[in-house]
Coordinates of C-alpha atoms in Angstrom, one line a residue:
Chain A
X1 CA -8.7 -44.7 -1.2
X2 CA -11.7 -42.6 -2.4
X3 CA -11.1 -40.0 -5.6
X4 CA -14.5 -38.7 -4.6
X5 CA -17.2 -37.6 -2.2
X6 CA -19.7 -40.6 -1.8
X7 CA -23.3 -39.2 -3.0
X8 CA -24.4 -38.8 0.0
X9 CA -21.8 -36.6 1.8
X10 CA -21.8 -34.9 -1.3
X11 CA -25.8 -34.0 -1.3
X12 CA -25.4 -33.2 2.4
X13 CA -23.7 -30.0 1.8
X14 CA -24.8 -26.7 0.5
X15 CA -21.8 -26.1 -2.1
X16 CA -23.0 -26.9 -5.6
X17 CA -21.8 -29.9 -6.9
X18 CA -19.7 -28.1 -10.0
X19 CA -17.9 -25.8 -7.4
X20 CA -17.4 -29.2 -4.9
X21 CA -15.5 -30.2 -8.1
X22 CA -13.7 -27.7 -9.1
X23 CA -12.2 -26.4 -5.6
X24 CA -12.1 -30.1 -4.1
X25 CA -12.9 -33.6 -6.0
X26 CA -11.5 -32.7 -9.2
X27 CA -8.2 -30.4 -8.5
X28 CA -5.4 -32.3 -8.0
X29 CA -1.4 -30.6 -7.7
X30 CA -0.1 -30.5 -10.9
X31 CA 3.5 -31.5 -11.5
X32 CA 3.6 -30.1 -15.1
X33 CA 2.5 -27.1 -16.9
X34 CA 1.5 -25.2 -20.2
X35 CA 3.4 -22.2 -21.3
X36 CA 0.1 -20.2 -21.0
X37 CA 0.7 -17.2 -18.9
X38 CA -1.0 -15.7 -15.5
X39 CA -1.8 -12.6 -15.4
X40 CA -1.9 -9.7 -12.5
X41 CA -5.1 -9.1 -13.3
X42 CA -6.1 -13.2 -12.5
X43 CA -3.8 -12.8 -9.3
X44 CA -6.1 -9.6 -8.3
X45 CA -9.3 -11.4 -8.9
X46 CA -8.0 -14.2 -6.4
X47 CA -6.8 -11.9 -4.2
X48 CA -10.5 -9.9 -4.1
X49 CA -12.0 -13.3 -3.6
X50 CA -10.0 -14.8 -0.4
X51 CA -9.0 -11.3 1.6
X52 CA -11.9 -11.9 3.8
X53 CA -11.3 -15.0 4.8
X54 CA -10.4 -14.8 8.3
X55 CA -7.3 -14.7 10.6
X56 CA -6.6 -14.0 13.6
X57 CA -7.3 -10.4 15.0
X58 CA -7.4 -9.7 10.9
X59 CA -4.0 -9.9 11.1
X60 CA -3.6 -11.1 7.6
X61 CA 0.4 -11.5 7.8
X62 CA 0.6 -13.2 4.2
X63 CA 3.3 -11.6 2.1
X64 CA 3.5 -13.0 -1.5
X65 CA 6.7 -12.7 -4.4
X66 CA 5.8 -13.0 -7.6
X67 CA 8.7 -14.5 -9.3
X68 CA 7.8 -13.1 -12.8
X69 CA 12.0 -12.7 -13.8
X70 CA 14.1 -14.6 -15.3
X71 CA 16.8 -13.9 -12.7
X72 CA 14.6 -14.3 -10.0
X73 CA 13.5 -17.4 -11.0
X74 CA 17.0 -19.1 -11.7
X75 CA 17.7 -17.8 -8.1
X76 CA 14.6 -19.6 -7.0
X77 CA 15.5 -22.5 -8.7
X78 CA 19.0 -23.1 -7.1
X79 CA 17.6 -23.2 -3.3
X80 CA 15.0 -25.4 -4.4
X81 CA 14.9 -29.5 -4.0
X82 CA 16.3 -31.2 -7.0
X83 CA 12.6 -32.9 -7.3
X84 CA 11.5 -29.9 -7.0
X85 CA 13.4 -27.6 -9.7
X86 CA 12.1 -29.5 -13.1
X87 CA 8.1 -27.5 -11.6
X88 CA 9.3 -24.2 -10.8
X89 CA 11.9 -24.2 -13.7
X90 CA 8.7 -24.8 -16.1
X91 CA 5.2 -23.1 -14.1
X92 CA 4.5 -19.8 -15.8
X93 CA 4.2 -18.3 -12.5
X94 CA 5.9 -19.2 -9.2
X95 CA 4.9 -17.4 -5.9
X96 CA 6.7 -17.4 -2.6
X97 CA 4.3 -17.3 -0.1
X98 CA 6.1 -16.4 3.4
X99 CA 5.0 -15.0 6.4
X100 CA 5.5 -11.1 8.2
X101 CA 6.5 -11.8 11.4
X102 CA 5.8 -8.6 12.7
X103 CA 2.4 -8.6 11.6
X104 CA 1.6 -6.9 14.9
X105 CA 3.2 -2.9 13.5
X106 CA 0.0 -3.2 11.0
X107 CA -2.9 -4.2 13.2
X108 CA -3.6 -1.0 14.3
X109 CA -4.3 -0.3 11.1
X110 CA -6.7 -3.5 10.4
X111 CA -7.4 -4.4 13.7
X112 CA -9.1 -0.9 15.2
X113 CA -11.3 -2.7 16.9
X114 CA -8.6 -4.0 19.5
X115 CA -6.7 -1.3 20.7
X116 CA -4.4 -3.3 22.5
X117 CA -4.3 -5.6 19.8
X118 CA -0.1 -4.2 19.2
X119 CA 0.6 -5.5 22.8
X120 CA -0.9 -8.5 22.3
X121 CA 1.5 -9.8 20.2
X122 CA 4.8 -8.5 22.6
X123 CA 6.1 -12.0 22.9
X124 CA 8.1 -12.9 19.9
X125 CA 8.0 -16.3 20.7
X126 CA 4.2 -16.4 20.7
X127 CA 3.7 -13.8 17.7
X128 CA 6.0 -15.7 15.7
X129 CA 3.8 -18.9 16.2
X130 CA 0.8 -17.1 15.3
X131 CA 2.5 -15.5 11.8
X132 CA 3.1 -18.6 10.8
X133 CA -0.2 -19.9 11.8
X134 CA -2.3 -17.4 10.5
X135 CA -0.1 -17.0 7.1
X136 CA -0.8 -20.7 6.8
X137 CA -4.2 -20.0 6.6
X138 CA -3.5 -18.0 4.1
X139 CA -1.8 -19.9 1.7
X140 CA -4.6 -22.9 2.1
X141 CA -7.2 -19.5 1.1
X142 CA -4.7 -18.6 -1.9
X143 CA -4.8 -22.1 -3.2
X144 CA -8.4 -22.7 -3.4
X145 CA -8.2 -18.9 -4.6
X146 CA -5.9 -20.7 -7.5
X147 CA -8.2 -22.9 -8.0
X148 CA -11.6 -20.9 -8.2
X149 CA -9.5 -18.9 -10.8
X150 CA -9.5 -22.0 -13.4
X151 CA -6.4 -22.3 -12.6
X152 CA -4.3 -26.1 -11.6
X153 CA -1.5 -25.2 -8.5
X154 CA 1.5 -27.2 -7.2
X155 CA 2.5 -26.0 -3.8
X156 CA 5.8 -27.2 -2.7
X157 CA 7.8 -27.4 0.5
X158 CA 10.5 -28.7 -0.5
X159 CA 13.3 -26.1 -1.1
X160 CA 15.9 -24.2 1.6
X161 CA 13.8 -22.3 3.7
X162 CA 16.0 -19.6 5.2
X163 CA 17.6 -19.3 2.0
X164 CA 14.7 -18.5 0.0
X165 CA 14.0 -16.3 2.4
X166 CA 17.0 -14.2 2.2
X167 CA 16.8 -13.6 -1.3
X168 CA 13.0 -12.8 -2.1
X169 CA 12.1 -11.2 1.9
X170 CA 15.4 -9.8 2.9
X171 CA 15.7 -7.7 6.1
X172 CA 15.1 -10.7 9.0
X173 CA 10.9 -10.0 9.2
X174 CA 9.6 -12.5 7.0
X175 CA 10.1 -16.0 6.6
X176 CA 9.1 -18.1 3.3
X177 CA 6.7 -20.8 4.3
X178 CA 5.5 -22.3 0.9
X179 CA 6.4 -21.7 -2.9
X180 CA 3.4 -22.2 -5.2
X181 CA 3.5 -23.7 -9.0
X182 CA 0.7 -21.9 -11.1
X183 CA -0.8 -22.1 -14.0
X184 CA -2.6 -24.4 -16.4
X185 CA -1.8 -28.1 -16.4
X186 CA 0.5 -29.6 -18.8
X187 CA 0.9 -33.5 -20.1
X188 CA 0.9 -36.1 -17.8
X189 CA 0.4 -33.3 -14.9
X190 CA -1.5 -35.5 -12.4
X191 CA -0.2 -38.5 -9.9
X192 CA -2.8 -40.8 -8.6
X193 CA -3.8 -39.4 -5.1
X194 CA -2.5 -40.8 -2.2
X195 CA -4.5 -42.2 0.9
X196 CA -6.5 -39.8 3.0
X197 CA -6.8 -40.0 6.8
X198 CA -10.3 -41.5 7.4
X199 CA -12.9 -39.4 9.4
X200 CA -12.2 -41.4 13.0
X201 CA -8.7 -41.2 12.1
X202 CA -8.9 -37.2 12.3
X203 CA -11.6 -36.4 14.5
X204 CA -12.7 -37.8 18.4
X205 CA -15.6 -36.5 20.3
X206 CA -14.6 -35.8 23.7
Chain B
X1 CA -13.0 -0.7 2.9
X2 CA -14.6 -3.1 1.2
X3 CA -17.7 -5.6 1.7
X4 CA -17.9 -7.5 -1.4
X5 CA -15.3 -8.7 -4.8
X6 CA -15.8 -5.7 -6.8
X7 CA -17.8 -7.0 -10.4
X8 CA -15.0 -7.3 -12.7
X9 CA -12.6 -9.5 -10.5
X10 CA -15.6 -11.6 -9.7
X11 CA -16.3 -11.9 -13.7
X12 CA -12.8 -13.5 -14.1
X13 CA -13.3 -16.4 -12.0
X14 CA -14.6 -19.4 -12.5
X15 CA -15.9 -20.3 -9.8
X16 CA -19.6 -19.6 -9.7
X17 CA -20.6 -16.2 -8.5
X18 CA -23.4 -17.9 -5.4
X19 CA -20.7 -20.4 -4.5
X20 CA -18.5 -17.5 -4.5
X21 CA -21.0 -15.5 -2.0
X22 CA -21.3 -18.9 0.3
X23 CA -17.5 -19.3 0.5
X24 CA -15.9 -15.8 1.0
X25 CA -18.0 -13.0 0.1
X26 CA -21.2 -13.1 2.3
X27 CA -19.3 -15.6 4.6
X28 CA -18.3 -14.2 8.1
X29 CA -16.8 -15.1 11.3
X30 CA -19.9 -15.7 13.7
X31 CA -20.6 -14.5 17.2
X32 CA -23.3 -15.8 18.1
X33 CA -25.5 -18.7 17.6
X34 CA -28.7 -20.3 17.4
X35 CA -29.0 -23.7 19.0
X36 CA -29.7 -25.8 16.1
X37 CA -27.7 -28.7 17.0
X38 CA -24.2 -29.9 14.3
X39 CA -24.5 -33.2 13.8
X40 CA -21.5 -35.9 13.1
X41 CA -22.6 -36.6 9.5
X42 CA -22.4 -33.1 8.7
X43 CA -19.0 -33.4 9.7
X44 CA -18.3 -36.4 7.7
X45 CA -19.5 -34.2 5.1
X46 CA -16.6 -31.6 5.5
X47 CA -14.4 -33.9 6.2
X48 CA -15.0 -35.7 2.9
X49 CA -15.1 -32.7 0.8
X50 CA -12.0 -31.3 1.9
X51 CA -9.9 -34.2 2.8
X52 CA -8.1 -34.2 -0.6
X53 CA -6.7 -30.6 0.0
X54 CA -3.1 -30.9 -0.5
X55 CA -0.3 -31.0 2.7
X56 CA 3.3 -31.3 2.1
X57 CA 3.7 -34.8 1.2
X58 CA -0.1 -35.6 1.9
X59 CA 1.0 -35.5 5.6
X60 CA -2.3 -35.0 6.7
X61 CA -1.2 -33.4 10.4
X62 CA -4.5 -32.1 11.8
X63 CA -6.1 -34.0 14.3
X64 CA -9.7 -32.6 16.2
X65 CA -11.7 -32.5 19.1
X66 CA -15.3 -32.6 18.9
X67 CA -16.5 -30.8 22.4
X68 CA -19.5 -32.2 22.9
X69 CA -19.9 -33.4 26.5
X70 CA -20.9 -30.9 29.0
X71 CA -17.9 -31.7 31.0
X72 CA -15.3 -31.2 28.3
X73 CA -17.0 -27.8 27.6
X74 CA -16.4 -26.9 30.4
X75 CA -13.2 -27.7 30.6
X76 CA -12.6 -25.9 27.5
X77 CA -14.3 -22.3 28.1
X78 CA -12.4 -22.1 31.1
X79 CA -8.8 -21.9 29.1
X80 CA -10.2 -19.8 26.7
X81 CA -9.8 -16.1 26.7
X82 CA -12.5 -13.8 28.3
X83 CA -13.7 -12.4 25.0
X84 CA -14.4 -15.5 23.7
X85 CA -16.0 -17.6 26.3
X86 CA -19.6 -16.5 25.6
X87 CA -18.9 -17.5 22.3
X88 CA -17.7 -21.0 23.1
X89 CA -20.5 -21.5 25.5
X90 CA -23.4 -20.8 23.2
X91 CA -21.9 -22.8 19.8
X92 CA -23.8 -25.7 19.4
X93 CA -20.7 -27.3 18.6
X94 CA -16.9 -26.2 19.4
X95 CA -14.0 -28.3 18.1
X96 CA -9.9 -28.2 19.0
X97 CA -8.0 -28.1 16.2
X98 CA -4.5 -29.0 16.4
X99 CA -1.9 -30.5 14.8
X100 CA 0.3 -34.2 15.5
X101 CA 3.8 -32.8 15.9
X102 CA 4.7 -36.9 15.2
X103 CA 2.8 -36.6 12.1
X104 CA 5.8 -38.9 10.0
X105 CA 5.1 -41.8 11.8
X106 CA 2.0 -41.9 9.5
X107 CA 3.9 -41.3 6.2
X108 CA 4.1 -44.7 5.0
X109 CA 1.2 -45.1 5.2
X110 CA -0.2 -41.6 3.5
X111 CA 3.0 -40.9 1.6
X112 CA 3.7 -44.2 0.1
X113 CA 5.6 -42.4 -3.3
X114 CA 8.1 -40.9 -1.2
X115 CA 9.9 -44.3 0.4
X116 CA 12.1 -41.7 3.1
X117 CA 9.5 -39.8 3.7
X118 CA 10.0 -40.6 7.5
X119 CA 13.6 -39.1 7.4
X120 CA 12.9 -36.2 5.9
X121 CA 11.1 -35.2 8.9
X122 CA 13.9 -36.9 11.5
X123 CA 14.8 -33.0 12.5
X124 CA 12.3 -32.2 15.6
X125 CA 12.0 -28.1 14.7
X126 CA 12.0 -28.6 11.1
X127 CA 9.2 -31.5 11.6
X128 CA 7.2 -29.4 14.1
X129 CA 7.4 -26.4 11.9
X130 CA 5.9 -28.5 9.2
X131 CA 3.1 -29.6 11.1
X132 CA 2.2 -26.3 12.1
X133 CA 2.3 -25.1 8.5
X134 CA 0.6 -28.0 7.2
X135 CA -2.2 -28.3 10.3
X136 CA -2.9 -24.7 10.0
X137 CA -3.7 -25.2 5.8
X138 CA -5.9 -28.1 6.9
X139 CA -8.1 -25.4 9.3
X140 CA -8.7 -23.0 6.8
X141 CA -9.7 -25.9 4.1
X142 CA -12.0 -27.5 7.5
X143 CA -13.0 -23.4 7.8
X144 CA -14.0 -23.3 4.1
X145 CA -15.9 -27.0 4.2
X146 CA -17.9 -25.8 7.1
X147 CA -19.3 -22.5 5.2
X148 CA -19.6 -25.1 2.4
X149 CA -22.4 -27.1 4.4
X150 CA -24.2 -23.8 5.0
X151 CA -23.0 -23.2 8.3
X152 CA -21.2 -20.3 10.4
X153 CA -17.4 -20.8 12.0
X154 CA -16.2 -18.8 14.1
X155 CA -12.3 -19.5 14.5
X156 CA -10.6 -18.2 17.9
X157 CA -7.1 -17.7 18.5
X158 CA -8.0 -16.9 22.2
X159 CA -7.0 -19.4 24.9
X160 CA -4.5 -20.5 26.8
X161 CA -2.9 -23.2 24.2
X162 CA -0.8 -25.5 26.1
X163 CA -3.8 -26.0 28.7
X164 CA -6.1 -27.0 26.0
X165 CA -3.6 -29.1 24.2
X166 CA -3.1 -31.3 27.5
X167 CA -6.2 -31.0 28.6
X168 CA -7.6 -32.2 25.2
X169 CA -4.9 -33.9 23.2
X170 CA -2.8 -35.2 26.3
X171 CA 0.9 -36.6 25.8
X172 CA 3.0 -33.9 24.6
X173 CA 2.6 -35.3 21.0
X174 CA 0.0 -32.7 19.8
X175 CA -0.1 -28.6 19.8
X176 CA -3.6 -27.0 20.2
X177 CA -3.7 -24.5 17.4
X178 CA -7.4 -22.5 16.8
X179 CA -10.5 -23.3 18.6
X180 CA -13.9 -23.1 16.3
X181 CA -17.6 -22.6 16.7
X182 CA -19.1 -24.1 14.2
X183 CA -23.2 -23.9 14.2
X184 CA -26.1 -21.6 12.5
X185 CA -25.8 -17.7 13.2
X186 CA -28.0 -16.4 15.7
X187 CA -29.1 -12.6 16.6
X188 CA -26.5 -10.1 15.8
X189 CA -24.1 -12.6 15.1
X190 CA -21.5 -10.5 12.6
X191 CA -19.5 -7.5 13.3
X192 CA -18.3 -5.1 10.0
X193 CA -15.5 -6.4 8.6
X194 CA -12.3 -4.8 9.5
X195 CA -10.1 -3.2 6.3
X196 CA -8.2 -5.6 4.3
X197 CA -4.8 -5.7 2.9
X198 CA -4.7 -4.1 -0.6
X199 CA -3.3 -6.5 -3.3
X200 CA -0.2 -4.7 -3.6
X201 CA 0.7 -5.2 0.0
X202 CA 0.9 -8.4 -0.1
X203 CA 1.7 -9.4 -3.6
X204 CA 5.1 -7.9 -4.8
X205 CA 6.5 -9.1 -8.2
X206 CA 10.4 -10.1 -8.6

C-alpha cells in the first residue's frame, strides 16, 4: 500500500510536485467537515477551470444541484444510505451530480462542427450509455476541480438512485449518478487509504 | 466562446496558475502526432499519480489495453470509426480503456472496510452501472495524468464497442468504453475549441 508516488515516478512527470500533491498524493475523501461555507463564486472558478476538459462530441451532459436549502437537503438526506447521511447532513455544500440523457437536443449548439452530430445519438440505448459515460467524466473533472479550489470533497454513491433523481431532476431526462460532500475538512476527516490496483494489475500490452 | 479561465476565477484557486494551463487551460484533445515513442514508465508514472483518485468503494473498475503490436493495431483501427482511424494509426501509442463489469470480485481485497462489499454489488444492472460510472471517473483522472506527464490525449468515442471489447478484452466480463491516443502533438494537431456550457446550465441551486 503506497500513500505516495515513489521519487521517481514522481520526477518523471511534468506536473509540479505541490500541484501532484494537492490534486493527487495528498487529497484524500473526507468524511467530516467544518461549518466554513462554499461560495458560488468558488463553484464558478471550478467550473471556468474544468469546462474544457473533454467529452465526447463536446457533449458536456453534466447537470449539477446545488443543495444550498434546508429543505432540500433534509430531502436529500432521507434517500441517502444511513452511512452516508451523518456527511451530507454536516458538508456545507452537497451537489447532485446526474447526468442529461438527452444531451443530443444541445449538440447542435456545442457540437457545430458535426452536423449530424443530433442523429448520432438516435439510439437511446446507445445515447444513454454515453450520458452516463461522458457525465462520468465529468464528475472525475469536478472533483479534481474541488480539489484545485483548496477545497477537501467526499463523493458518495451510496443513496437511492432513482429517488434522488425524482426529487432534484424531475421530468424523466436526467438521472443522478453521484452526490458530492464539499467543503473544508473537519476532525478526524481522513481514513487510511485503501489498497490500489498495481500497474500490471490495470494495464496489458497487447 | 471562450479560450482560457477568465483572471479572476483563476485568482481563486489554488492550484497554481502553469499547472492550471498544463491541466485544462492550454490542454487539448490532439489530432495528430509526432512519432516520439510513449514509453511504459511513463505510464507507470500516470498510473502512480492518479491511482489514489477516489471510485465508489475504491473499486478500482478500469482495466487497459496498451496497443502496441502492429497486429493488434490493426485490429483496432479497423473497428474504429472512419473519422478517427487516421488518428489511431499515427499515435505513437493507443490504449483501450474499459471497465471489469465483475469488478466485486476484487473488493476484498481493495475494499477491506466494507466486509459486504461483494453483496452490495450482487444486482448485475446496478453493478454494471457502477462500473461504468466508476471506469469512466478513472479515464478522465488517466486523461488528466497523461497531460500531467507533458503529453497530448486524444480520447475517441468512435468505434464499434462490442468488437473492440472482444477483440481486446475477450470473455464477456469487460465493456470497451473510450479509446485514447496518447503521444506528443504533431502539425496542426488542435481544432478551436467548440462553445462550452455556461455555469448556470449546468449548476442549478435547490
Amino acid at each position: 500500500m503506497n500513500f505516495a508516488a515513489s521519487a521517481p515516478a514522481h520526477e518523471t512527470l511534468t506536473l509540479a510536485a505541490d500541484a501532484q500533491d494537492l490534486l493527487f498524493n495528498e487529497a484524500h475523501t473526507a468524511h467530516t467537515y467544518t461549518s466554513e461555507p462554499v461560495s458560488d463564486a468558488q463553484l464558478a472558478a471550478i467550473h471556468e477551470l474544468v469546462k474544457n476538459a473533454p467529452t465526447s462530441l463536446n457533449s458536456q451532459p453534466l447537470r449539477a444541484a446545488l443543495v444550498r436549502s434546508d429543505s432540500a437537503r433534509d430531502r436529500l438526506v432521507a434517500q441517502m444510505a444511513p452511512g452516508n447521511r451523518p456527511k451530507a447532513r454536516q458538508a456545507p455544500l452537497v451537489v447532485v451530480l446526474a447526468t442529461d440523457l438527452d444531451f443530443h437536443e444541445t449538440l447542435a449548439r456545442v457540437a457545430p462542427h458535426v452536423p449530424d452530430a443530433r442523429e448520432l445519438f438516435s439510439d437511446e440505448t446507445m445515447r444513454h450509455e454515453s450520458a452516463v459515460v461522458n457525465a462520468s467524466l465529468q464528475i472525475a473533472y469536478f472533483i479534481l476541480g474541488v480539489r484545485a479550489a483548496g477545497l477537501a470533497v467526499g463523493p458518495m454513491s451510496g443513496f437511492d438512485a432513482p429517488a434522488v433523481t425524482e426529487e432534484f431532476f424531475p421530468g424523466g431526462r436526467h438521472r443522478a449518478l453521484v452526490v458530492a460532500n464539499v467543503g473544508h475538512p473537519g476532525p478526524d476527516a481522513f481514513r487510511p487509504r485503501a489498497p490500489r490496483l498495481e500497474f500490471g494489475e490495470v494495464f496489458k500490452t497487447v
